[in-house]
PDB file of C-alpha atoms in Angstrom:
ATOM      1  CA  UNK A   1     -31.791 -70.388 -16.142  1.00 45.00           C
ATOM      2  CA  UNK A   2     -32.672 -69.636 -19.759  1.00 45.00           C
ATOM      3  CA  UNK A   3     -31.910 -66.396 -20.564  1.00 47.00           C
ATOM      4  CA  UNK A   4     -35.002 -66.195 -23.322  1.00 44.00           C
ATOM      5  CA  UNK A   5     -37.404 -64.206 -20.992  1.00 46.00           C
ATOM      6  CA  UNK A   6     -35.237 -61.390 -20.545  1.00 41.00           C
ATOM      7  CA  UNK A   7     -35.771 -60.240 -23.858  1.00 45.00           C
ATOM      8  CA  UNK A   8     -39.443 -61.068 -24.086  1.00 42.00           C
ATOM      9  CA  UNK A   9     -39.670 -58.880 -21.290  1.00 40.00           C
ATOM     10  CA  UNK A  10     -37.930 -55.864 -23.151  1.00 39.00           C
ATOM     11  CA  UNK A  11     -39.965 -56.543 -26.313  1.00 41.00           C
ATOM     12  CA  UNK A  12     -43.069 -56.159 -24.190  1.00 39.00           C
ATOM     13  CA  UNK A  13     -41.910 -53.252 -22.590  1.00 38.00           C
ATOM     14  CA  UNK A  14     -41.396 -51.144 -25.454  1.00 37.00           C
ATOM     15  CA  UNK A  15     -44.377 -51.938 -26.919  1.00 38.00           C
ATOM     16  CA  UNK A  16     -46.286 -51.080 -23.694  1.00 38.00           C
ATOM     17  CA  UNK A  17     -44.540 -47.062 -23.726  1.00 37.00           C
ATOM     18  CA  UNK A  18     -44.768 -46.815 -27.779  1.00 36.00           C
ATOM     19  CA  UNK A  19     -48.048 -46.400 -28.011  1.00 35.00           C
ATOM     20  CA  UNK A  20     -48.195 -43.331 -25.300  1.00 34.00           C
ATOM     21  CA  UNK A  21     -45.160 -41.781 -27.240  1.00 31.00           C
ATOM     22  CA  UNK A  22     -47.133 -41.820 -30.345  1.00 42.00           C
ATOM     23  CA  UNK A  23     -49.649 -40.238 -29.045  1.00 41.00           C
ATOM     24  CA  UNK A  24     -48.503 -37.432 -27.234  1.00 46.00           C
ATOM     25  CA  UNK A  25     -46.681 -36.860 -30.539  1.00 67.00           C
ATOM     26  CA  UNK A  26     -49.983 -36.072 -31.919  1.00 75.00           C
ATOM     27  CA  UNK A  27     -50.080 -32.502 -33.601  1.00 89.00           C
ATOM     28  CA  UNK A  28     -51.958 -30.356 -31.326  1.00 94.00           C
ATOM     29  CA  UNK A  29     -53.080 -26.937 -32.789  1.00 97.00           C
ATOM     30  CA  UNK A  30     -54.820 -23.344 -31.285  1.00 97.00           C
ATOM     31  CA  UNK A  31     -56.562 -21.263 -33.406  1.00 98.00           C
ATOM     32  CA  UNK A  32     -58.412 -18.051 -32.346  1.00 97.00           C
ATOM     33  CA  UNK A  33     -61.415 -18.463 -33.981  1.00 97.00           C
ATOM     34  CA  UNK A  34     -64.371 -20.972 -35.368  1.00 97.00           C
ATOM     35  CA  UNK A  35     -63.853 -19.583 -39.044  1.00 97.00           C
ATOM     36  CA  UNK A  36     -59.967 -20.603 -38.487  1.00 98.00           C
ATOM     37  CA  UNK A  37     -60.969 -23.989 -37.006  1.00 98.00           C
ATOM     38  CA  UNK A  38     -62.547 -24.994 -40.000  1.00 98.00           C
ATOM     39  CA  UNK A  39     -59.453 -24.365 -41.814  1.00 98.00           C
ATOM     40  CA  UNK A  40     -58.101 -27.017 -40.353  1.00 97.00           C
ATOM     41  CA  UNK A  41     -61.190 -29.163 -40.159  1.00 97.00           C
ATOM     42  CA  UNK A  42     -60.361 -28.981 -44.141  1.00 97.00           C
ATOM     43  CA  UNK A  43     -56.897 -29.333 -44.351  1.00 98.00           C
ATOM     44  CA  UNK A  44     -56.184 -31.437 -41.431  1.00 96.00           C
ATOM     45  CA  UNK A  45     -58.786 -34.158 -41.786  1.00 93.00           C
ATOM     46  CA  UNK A  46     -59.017 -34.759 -38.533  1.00 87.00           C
ATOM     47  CA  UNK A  47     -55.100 -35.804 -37.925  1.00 87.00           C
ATOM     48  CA  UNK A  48     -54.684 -32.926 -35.399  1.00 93.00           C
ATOM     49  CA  UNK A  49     -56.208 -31.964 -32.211  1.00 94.00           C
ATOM     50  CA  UNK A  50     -57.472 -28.453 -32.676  1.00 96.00           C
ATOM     51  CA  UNK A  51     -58.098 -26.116 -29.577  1.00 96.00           C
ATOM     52  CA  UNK A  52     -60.745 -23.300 -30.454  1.00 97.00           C
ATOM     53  CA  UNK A  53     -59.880 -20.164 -27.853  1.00 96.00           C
ATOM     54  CA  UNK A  54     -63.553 -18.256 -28.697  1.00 94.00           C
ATOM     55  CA  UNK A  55     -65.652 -20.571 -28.424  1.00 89.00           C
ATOM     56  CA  UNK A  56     -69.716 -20.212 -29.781  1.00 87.00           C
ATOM     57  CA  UNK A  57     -71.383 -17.258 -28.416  1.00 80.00           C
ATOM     58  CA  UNK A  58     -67.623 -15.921 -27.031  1.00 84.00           C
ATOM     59  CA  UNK A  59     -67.232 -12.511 -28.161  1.00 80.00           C
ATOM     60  CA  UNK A  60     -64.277 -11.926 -29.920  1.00 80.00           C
ATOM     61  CA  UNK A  61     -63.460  -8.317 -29.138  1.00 76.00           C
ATOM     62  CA  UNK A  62     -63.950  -8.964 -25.661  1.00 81.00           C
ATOM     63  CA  UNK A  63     -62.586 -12.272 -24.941  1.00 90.00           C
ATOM     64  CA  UNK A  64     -60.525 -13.272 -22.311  1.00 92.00           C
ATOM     65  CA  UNK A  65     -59.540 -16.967 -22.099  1.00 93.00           C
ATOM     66  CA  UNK A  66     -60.563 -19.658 -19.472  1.00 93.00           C
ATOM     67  CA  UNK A  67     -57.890 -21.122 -16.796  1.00 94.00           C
ATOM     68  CA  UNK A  68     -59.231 -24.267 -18.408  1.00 94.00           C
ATOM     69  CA  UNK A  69     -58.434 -22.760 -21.993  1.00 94.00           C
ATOM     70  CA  UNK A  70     -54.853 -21.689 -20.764  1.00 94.00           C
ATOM     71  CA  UNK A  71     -54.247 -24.957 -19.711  1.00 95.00           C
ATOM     72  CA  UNK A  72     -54.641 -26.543 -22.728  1.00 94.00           C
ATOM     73  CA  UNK A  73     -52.678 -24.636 -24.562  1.00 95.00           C
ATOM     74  CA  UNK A  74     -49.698 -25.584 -22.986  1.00 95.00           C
ATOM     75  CA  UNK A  75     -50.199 -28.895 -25.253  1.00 94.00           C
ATOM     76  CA  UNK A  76     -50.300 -27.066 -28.089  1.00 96.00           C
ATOM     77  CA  UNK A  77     -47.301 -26.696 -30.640  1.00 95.00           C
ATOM     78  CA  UNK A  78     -48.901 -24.230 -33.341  1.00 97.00           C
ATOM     79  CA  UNK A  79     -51.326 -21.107 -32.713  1.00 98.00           C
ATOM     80  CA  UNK A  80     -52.844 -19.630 -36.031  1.00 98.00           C
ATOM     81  CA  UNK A  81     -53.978 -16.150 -35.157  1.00 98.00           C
ATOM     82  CA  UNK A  82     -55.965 -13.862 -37.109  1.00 96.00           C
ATOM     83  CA  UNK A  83     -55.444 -10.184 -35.690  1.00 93.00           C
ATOM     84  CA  UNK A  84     -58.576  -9.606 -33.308  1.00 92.00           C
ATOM     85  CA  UNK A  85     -58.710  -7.378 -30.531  1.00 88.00           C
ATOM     86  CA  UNK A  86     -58.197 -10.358 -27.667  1.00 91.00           C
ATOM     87  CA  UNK A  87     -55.024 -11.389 -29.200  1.00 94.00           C
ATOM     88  CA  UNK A  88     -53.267  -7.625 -28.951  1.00 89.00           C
ATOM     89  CA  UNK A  89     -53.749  -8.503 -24.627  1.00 89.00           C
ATOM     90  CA  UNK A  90     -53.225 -11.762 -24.052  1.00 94.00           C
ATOM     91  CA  UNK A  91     -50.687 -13.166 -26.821  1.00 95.00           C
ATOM     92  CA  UNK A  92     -47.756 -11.598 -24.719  1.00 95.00           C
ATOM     93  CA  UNK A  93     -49.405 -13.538 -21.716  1.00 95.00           C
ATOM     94  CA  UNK A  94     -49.632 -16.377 -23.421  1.00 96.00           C
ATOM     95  CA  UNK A  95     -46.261 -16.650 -24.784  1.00 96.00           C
ATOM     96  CA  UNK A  96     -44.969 -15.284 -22.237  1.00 95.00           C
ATOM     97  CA  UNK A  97     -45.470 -18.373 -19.993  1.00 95.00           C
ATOM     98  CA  UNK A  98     -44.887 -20.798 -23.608  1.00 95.00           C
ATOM     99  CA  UNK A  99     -41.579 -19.894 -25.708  1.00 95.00           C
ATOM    100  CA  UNK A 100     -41.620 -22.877 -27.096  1.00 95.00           C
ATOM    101  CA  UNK A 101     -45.213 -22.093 -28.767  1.00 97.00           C
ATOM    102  CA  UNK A 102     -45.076 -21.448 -32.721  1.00 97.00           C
ATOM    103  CA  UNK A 103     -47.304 -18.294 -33.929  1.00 98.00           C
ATOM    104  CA  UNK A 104     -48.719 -18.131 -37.415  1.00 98.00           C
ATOM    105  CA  UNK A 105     -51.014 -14.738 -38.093  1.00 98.00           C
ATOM    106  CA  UNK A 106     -52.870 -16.050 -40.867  1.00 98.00           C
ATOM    107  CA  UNK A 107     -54.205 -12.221 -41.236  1.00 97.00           C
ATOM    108  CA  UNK A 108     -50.032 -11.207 -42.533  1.00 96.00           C
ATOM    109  CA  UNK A 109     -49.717 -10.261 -46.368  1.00 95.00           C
ATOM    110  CA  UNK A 110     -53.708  -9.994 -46.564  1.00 97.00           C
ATOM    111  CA  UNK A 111     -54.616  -6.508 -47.765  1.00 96.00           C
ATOM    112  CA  UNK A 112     -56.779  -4.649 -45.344  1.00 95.00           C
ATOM    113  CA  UNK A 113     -59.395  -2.118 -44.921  1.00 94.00           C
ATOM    114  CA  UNK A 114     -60.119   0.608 -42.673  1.00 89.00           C
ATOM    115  CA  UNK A 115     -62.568  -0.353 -40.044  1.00 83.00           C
ATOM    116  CA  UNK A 116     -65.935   2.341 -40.494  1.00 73.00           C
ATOM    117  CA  UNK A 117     -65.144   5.634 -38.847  1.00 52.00           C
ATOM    118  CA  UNK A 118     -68.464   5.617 -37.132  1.00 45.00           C
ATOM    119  CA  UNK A 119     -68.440   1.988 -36.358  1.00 38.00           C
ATOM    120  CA  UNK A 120     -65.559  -0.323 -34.669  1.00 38.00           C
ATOM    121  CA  UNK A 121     -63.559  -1.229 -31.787  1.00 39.00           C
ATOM    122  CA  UNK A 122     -61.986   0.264 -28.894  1.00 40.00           C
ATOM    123  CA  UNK A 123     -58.756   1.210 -30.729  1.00 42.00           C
ATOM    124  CA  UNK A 124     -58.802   3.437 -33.182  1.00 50.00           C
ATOM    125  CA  UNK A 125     -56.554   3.688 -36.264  1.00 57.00           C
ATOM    126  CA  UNK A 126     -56.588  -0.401 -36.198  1.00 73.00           C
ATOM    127  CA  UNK A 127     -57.409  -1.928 -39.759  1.00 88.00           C
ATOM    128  CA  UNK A 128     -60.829  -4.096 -40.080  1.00 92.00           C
ATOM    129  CA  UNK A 129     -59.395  -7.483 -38.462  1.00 93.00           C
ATOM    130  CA  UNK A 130     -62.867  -9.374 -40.099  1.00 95.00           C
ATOM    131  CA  UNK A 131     -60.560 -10.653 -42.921  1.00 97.00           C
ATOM    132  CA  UNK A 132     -62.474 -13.804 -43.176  1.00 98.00           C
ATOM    133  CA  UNK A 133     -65.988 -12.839 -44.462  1.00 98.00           C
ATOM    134  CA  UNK A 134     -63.970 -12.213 -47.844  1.00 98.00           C
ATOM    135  CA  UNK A 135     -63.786 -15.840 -49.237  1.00 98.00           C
ATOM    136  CA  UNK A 136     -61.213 -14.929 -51.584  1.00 98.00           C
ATOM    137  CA  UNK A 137     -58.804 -14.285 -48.515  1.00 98.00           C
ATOM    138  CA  UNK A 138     -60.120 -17.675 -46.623  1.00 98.00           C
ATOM    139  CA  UNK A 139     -58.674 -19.336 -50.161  1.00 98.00           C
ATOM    140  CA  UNK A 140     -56.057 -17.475 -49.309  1.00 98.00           C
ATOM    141  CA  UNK A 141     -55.535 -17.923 -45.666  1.00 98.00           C
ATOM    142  CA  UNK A 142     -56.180 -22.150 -46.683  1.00 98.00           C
ATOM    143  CA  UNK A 143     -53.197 -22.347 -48.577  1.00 98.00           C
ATOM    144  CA  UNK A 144     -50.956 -20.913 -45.856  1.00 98.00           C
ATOM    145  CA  UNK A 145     -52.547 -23.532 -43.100  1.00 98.00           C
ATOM    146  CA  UNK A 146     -51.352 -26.457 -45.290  1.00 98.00           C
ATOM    147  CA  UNK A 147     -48.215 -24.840 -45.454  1.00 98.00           C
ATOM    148  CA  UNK A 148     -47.851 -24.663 -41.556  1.00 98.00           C
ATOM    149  CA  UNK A 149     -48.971 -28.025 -40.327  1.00 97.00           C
ATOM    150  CA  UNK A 150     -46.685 -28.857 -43.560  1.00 96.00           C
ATOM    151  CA  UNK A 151     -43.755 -27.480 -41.838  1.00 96.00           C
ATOM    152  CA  UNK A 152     -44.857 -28.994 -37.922  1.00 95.00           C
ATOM    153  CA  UNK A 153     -45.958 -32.520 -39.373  1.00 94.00           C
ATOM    154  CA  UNK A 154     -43.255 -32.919 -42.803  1.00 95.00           C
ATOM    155  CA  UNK A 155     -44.753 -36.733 -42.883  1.00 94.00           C
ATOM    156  CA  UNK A 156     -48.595 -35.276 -43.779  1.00 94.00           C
ATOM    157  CA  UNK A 157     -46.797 -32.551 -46.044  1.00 96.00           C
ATOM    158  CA  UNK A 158     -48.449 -33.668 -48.853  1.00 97.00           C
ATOM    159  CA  UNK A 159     -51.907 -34.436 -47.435  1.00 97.00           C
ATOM    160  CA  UNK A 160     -51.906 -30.891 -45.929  1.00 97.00           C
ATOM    161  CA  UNK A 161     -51.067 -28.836 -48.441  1.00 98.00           C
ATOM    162  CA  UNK A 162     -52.934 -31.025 -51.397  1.00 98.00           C
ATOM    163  CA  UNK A 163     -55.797 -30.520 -49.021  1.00 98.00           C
ATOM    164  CA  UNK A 164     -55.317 -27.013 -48.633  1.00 98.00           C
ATOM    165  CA  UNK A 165     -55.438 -26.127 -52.489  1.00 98.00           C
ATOM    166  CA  UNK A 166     -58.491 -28.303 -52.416  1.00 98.00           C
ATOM    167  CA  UNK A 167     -59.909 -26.223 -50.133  1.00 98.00           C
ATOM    168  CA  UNK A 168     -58.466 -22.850 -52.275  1.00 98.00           C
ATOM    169  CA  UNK A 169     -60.315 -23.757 -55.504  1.00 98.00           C
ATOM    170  CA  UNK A 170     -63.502 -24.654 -53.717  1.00 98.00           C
ATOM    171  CA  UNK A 171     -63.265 -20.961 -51.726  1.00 98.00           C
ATOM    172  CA  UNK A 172     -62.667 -19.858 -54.952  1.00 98.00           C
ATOM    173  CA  UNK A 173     -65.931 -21.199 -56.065  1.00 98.00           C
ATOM    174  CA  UNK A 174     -68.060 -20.460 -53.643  1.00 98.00           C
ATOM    175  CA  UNK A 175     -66.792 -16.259 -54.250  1.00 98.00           C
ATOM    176  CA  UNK A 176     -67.982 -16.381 -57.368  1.00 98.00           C
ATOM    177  CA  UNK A 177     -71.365 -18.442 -57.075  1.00 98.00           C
ATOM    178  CA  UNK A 178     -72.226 -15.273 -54.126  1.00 98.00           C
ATOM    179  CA  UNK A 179     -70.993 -12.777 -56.505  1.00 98.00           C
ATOM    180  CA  UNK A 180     -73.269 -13.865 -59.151  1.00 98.00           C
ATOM    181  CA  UNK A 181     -76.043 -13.952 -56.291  1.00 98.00           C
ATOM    182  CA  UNK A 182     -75.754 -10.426 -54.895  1.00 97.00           C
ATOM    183  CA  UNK A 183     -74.802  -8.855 -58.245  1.00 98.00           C
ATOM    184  CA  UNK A 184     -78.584  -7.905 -58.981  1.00 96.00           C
ATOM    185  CA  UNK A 185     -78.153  -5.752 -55.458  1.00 94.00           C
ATOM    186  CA  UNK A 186     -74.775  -4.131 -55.844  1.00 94.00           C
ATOM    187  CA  UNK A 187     -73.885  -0.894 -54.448  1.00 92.00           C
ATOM    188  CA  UNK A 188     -76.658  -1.950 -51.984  1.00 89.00           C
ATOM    189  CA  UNK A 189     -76.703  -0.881 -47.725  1.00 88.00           C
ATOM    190  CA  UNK A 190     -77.012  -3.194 -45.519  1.00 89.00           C
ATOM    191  CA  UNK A 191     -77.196  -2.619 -41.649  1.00 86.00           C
ATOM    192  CA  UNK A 192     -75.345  -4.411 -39.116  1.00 87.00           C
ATOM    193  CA  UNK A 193     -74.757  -3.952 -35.307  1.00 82.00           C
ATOM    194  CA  UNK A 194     -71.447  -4.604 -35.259  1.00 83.00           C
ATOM    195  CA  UNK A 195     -69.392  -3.878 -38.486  1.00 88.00           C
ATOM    196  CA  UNK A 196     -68.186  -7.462 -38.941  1.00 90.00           C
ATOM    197  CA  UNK A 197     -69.535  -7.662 -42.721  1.00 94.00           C
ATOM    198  CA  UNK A 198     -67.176  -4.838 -44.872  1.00 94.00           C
ATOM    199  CA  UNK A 199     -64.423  -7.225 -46.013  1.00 97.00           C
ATOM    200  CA  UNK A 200     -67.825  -9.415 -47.607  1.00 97.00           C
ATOM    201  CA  UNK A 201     -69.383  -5.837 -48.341  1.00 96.00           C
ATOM    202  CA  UNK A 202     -66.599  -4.436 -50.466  1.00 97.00           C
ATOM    203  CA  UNK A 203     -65.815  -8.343 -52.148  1.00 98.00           C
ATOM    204  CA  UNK A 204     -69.558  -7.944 -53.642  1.00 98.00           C
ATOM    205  CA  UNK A 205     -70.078  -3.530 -53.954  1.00 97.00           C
ATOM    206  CA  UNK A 206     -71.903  -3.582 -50.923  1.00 94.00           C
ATOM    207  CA  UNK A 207     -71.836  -1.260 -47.733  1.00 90.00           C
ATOM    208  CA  UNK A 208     -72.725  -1.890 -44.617  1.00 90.00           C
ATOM    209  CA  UNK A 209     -74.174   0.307 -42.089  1.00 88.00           C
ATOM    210  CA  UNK A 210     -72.801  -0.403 -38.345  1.00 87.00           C
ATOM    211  CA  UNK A 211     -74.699   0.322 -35.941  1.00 83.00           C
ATOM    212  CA  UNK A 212     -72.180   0.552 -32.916  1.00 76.00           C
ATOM    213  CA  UNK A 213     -70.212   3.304 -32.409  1.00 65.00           C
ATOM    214  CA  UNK A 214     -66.343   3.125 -31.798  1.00 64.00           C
ATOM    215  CA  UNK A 215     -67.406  -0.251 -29.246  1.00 65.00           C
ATOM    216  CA  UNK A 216     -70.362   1.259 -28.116  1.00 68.00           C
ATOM    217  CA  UNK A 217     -74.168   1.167 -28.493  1.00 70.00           C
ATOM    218  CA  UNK A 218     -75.080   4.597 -30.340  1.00 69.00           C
ATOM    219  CA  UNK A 219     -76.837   7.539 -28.136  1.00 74.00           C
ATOM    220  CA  UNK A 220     -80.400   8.934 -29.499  1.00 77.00           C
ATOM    221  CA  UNK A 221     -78.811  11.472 -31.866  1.00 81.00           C
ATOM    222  CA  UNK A 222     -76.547   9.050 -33.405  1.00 75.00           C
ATOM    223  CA  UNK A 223     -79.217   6.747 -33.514  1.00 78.00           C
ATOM    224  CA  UNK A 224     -81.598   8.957 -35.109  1.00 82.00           C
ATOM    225  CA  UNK A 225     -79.285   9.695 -37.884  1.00 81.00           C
ATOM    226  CA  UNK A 226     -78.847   5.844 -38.438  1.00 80.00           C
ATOM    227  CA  UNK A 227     -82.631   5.246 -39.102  1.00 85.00           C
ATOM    228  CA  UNK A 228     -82.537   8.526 -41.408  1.00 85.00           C
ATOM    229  CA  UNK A 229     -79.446   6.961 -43.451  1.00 81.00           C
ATOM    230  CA  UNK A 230     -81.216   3.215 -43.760  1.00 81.00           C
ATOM    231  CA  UNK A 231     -84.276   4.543 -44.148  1.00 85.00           C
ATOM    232  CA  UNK A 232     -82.740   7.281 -47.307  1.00 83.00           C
ATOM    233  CA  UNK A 233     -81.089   3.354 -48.139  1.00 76.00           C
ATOM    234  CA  UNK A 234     -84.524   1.856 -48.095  1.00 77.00           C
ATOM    235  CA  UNK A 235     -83.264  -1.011 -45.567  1.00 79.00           C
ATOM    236  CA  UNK A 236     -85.122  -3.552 -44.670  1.00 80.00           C
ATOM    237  CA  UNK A 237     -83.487  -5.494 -42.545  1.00 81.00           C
ATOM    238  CA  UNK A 238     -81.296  -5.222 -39.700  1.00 85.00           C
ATOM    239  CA  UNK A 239     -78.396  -7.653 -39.303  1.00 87.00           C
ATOM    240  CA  UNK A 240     -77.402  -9.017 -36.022  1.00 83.00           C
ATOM    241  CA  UNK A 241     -75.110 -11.871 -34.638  1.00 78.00           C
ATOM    242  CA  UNK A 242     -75.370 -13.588 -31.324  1.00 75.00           C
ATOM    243  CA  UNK A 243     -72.007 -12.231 -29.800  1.00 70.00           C
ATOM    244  CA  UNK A 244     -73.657  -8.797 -29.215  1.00 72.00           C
ATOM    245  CA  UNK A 245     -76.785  -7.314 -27.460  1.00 67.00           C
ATOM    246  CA  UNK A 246     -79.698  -7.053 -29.620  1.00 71.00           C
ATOM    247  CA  UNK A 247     -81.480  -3.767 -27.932  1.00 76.00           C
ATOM    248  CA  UNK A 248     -80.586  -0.702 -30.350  1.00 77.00           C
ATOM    249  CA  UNK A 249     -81.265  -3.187 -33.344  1.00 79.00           C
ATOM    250  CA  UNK A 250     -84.623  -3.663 -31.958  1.00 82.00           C
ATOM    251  CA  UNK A 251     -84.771   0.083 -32.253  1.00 80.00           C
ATOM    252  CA  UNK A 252     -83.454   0.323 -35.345  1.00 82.00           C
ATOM    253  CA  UNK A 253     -85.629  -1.858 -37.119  1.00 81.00           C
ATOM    254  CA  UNK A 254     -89.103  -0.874 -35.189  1.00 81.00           C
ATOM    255  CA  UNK A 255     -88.025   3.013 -36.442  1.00 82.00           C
ATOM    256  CA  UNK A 256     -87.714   1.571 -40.233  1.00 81.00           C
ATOM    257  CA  UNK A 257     -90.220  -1.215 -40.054  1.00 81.00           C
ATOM    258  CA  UNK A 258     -87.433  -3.459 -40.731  1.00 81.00           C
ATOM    259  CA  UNK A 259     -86.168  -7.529 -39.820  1.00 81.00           C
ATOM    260  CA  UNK A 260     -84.806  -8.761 -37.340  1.00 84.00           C
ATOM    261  CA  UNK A 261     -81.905 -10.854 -39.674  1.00 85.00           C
ATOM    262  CA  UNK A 262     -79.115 -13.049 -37.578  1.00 86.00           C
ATOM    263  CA  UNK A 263     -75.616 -13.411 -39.570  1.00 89.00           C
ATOM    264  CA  UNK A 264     -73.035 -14.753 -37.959  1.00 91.00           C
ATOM    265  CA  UNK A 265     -69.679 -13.935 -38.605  1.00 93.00           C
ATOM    266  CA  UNK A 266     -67.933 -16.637 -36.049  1.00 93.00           C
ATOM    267  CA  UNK A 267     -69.595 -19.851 -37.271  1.00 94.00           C
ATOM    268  CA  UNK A 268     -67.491 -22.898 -37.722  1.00 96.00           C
ATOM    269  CA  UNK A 269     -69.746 -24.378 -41.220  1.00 96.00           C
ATOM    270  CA  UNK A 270     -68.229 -21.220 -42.852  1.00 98.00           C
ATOM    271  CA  UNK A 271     -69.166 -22.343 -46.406  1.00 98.00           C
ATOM    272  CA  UNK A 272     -72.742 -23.087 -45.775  1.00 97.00           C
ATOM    273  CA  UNK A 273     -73.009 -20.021 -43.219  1.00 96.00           C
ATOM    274  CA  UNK A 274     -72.092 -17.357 -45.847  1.00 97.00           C
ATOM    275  CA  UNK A 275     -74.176 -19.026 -48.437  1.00 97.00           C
ATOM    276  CA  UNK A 276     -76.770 -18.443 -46.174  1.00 96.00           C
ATOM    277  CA  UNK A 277     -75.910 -14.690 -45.122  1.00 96.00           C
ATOM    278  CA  UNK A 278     -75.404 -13.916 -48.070  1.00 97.00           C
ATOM    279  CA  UNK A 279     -78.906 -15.099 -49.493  1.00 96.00           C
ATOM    280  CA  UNK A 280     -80.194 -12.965 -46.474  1.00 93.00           C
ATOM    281  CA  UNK A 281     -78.365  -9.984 -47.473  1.00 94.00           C
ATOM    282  CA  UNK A 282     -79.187 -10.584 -51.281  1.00 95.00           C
ATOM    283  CA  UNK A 283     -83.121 -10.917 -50.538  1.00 92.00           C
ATOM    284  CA  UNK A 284     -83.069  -7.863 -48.026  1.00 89.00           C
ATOM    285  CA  UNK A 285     -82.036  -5.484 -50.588  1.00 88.00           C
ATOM    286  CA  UNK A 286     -83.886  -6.766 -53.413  1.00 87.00           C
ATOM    287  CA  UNK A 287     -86.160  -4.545 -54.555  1.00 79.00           C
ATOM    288  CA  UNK A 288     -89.918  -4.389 -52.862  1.00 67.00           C
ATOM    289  CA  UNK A 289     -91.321  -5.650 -56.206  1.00 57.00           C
ATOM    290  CA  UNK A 290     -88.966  -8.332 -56.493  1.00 50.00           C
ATOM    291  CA  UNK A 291     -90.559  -9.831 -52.948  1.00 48.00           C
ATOM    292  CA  UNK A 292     -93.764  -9.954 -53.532  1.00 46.00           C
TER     293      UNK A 292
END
């Protein structure tokens, strides 16, 4: 017999099992958060699968991850985390049952502020994790993603990280276009319900005015002295975001005559979302006269 088909056979074999190989070789990447994902929507281009833990609506203080969510992270090679509360309980889990599982904090080396004393989470002495509201510390954060997927995918190297400084100079941008924006308003109050706005408050001399208290909804005295203090402020506006229950705002605002205002701090279009906000915030503490 002629001993030609043999290797035909071989030939087609390994072209039948190179294509799976490729693609399970396919970068696969967790991040924490929607801000995060569009990180590496940016740098990435779309030559990764991402994996977004808390998801739209998903509270991040409160979050506990899906079986379903667990599961597929055990394709993932790379986790970028970011320091909020959900990670503290279940990155020992999660790592636990994945060694092999690569952790980048993208929150390390940023500075950080003191979360309000009458405003926060449920652990006190813990710095403000909201790092990303600041866009100077998203540029920031950009140039350390490229970096990473650098170092997990060394072909895309340069893709990554020319992406990421792309990404740097237009953060870069967009901080200064706000800051010219809400510089008629500095040293402004603004209130929230939950204080995920002081890294953007202090980039632009603002302060916001939480309305939660240490994880909680305030009681009637607490509350009382929160209408005095935006009311002294002149608010008017109350910011809220979809992650959170809406009820003592509603108070709030009724007692001052104020908005109703939705900011989101965990939307994925992060350049376009805190253009928005930040209009928001700029036209609720412009001056009456300057509204009319």
């Amino acid at each position: 017999m002629s001993p030609r088909p043999v290797p035909l056979l071989l030939a087609a074999a390994v072209l039948l099992t190179a294509t799976p190989v490729a693609a399970s070789e396919r970068l696969s990447v967790a991040v924490s958060l929607l801000p995060e994902a569009f990180l590496l929507d940016r740098v990435a281009a779309g030559g990764i699968e991402t994996l977004v833990l808390v998801g739209p609506g998903d509270n991040e203080a409160t979050y506990s991850p899906s079986p379903a969510k667990l599961a597929a992270l055990d394709n993932a090679g790379l986790w970028f985390t970011i320091d909020v509360p959900f990670e503290d309980a279940w990155k020992p889990r999660i790592l636990r049952d994945r060694p092999e599982l690569k952790v980048v904090n993208l929150a390390d080396g940023l500075p950080r502020r003191p979360i309000e004393n009458h405003g926060g989470h449920d652990h006190a002495g813990a710095p403000d994790p909201h790092v990303w509201t600041d866009p100077r510390l998203m540029a920031r954060m950009a140039l350390r993603v490229g970096e990473a997927l650098g170092e997990e995918d060394p072909a895309g190297a340069e893709g990554y990280r020319r992406r990421a400084r792309d990404l740097h100079d237009e953060l870069l941008s967009l901080h200064r276009e706000l800051e010219q924006l809400l510089a008629p308003v500095a040293g402004g109050t603004f209130i929230v319900f939950h204080p995920s706005w002081g890294y953007f408050a202090d980039a632009y001399n603002l302060r916001q005015l939480p309305i939660e208290t240490g994880g909680h909804e305030p009681g009637p005295r607490a509350l009382a002295d929160l209408v005095n203090t935006g009311r002294a402020a002149g608010a008017r506006a109350v910011f809220v975001q979809p992650q959170f229950s809406r009820r003592s705002a509603r108070a709030v605002a009724q007692a001052l005559g104020a908005d109703i205002v939705e900011a989101d701090p965990l939307a994925r279009d992060y350049i376009d979302n805190l253009r928005q906000v930040a209009r928001r915030v700029a036209a609720a503490l412009a001056p009456a006269e300057a509204t009319e």
